[in-house]
Coordinates of C-alpha atoms in Angstrom, one line a residue:
M1 CA -4.4 20.2 -2.3
A2 CA -4.7 16.7 -1.0
Y3 CA -7.3 16.4 1.8
V4 CA -9.0 13.5 3.5
S5 CA -11.5 13.9 6.3
Q6 CA -12.8 11.4 8.9
E7 CA -16.0 11.4 6.9
M8 CA -14.2 10.3 3.8
K9 CA -12.4 7.6 5.8
K10 CA -15.8 6.5 7.1
N11 CA -17.2 6.2 3.6
L12 CA -14.2 4.3 2.2
A13 CA -13.8 2.0 5.2
P14 CA -16.5 -0.6 4.2
G15 CA -14.8 -1.2 0.8
I16 CA -11.3 -1.4 2.4
K17 CA -12.6 -3.8 5.1
A18 CA -14.2 -6.0 2.5
V19 CA -10.9 -6.4 0.6
L20 CA -9.1 -7.2 3.9
K21 CA -11.7 -9.8 4.8
K22 CA -11.6 -11.4 1.3
Y23 CA -7.9 -12.0 1.6
G24 CA -7.8 -12.9 5.3
M25 CA -5.9 -9.8 6.4
K26 CA -6.2 -7.7 9.5
G27 CA -5.4 -4.1 9.5
T28 CA -6.3 -0.6 10.6
I29 CA -7.4 2.5 8.7
A30 CA -6.3 6.0 9.7
V31 CA -6.0 9.5 8.4
R32 CA -2.5 11.1 8.6
H33 CA -2.1 14.9 8.7
H34 CA -5.5 15.4 6.9
M35 CA -3.9 14.4 3.6
A36 CA -3.2 10.7 3.6
L37 CA -5.4 7.7 4.0
V38 CA -3.3 5.0 5.7
V39 CA -3.9 1.3 5.9
T40 CA -1.6 -0.6 8.2
L41 CA -1.7 -4.3 7.7
K42 CA -1.1 -6.0 11.1
S43 CA -1.3 -9.7 10.1
G44 CA -2.7 -12.0 7.5
K45 CA -2.5 -15.1 5.3
L46 CA -0.4 -13.4 2.6
D47 CA 3.4 -13.4 2.8
L48 CA 3.8 -9.7 2.0
L49 CA 7.3 -9.5 3.4
G50 CA 8.5 -12.7 1.7
S51 CA 7.2 -11.5 -1.6
A52 CA 9.0 -8.1 -1.2
Q53 CA 12.2 -10.0 -0.4
R54 CA 11.9 -12.2 -3.4
H55 CA 11.4 -9.0 -5.6
N56 CA 14.5 -7.4 -4.0
D57 CA 16.5 -10.5 -4.7
M58 CA 15.4 -10.6 -8.3
V59 CA 16.2 -6.9 -8.9
A60 CA 19.6 -7.3 -7.2
A61 CA 20.4 -10.4 -9.3
R62 CA 19.5 -8.4 -12.5
Q63 CA 21.7 -5.5 -11.5
G64 CA 24.6 -7.7 -10.3
R65 CA 24.6 -6.5 -6.7
E66 CA 23.8 -7.9 -3.3
S67 CA 20.2 -7.9 -2.1
Y68 CA 19.2 -6.0 1.0
P69 CA 16.9 -7.5 3.7
V70 CA 13.3 -6.3 3.9
G71 CA 13.1 -6.7 7.6
S72 CA 9.9 -7.0 9.7
Y73 CA 7.8 -4.3 8.2
L74 CA 7.4 -2.6 4.8
Q75 CA 6.2 0.7 3.5
V76 CA 4.5 -0.5 0.3
N77 CA 4.9 1.5 -3.0
H78 CA 1.2 1.4 -4.0
F79 CA 2.1 2.6 -7.6
W80 CA 4.0 -0.7 -8.4
A81 CA 3.2 -3.2 -5.6
D82 CA 0.8 -5.2 -7.8
K83 CA 3.3 -5.4 -10.7
W84 CA 6.3 -6.5 -8.6
A85 CA 4.2 -9.1 -6.7
E86 CA 3.0 -10.6 -10.0
E87 CA 6.6 -10.5 -11.3
T88 CA 7.7 -12.7 -8.5
G89 CA 4.8 -15.1 -9.1
D90 CA 2.7 -13.9 -6.2
V91 CA -0.5 -13.3 -8.2
E92 CA -2.8 -13.4 -5.2
I93 CA -0.7 -10.7 -3.5
G94 CA -0.8 -8.6 -6.7
N95 CA -4.5 -8.9 -6.8
F96 CA -4.8 -8.0 -3.1
Y97 CA -2.7 -4.8 -3.7
S98 CA -4.7 -3.9 -6.8
E99 CA -8.1 -4.2 -5.0
L100 CA -6.8 -2.5 -1.8
V101 CA -5.6 0.5 -3.8
A102 CA -8.8 0.7 -5.7
A103 CA -10.8 0.6 -2.5
M104 CA -8.6 3.3 -0.9
K105 CA -9.1 5.6 -3.9
G106 CA -12.8 5.3 -4.0
E107 CA -15.1 6.8 -6.6
Q108 CA -14.1 10.4 -6.0
Y109 CA -10.3 10.0 -6.3
F110 CA -8.5 12.2 -8.8
D111 CA -4.8 12.9 -9.6
D112 CA -4.1 15.9 -11.8
S113 CA -0.5 16.1 -10.9
D114 CA 2.2 17.0 -13.4
A115 CA 5.7 16.6 -12.2
M116 CA 7.1 18.3 -15.3
T117 CA 5.6 21.6 -14.2
D118 CA 6.0 21.0 -10.5
Y119 CA 2.2 20.8 -10.1
F120 CA 0.9 18.3 -7.6
H121 CA -2.9 18.1 -7.1
C122 CA -4.7 15.0 -6.0
S123 CA -7.8 14.2 -3.9
H124 CA -5.7 12.4 -1.2
Y125 CA -2.5 10.4 -0.8
L126 CA -2.4 6.7 -0.1
N127 CA -0.1 4.9 2.4
I128 CA 0.0 1.1 2.8
N129 CA 2.2 -0.4 5.5
A130 CA 2.8 -4.1 6.2
G131 CA 3.4 -3.9 9.9
D132 CA 4.9 -0.9 11.7
W133 CA 8.3 0.1 12.9
N134 CA 7.5 -1.0 16.5
K135 CA 5.1 -3.8 15.7
P136 CA 6.1 -6.2 12.8
Y137 CA 3.7 -7.7 10.3
V138 CA 2.7 -11.2 11.4
L139 CA 2.2 -14.0 8.8
E140 CA -0.5 -16.3 9.9
A141 CA 0.0 -19.9 8.9

């Protein structure tokens, strides 16, 4: 069963803060429901929302449909964020997501989940948010 404590958050925080500082990002680190480590990106130099919009536009064009607007905040899919950022040509954003996810996992992370047998077992869940529903992500020029 996924579990993350305040002690685990405290141990992972220096690595996460180092990644945020390296890329000029500001954010908060929290624990949600004792199972998820949450990083909420408040502001920064990287155009996370613009990159997500470009990706949505590319996918919509491939599928022959209209694109939908990203809006002022984004719940990042940490499994694919680095890949789709690189696909749109935003290599620095892809590197940021890769390093952030690695820092959030830490050395003791494991994922023994098997969806085929309905067995889900990992050390903890990861959530990355660019902005929040009531406070949008701010791109610093």
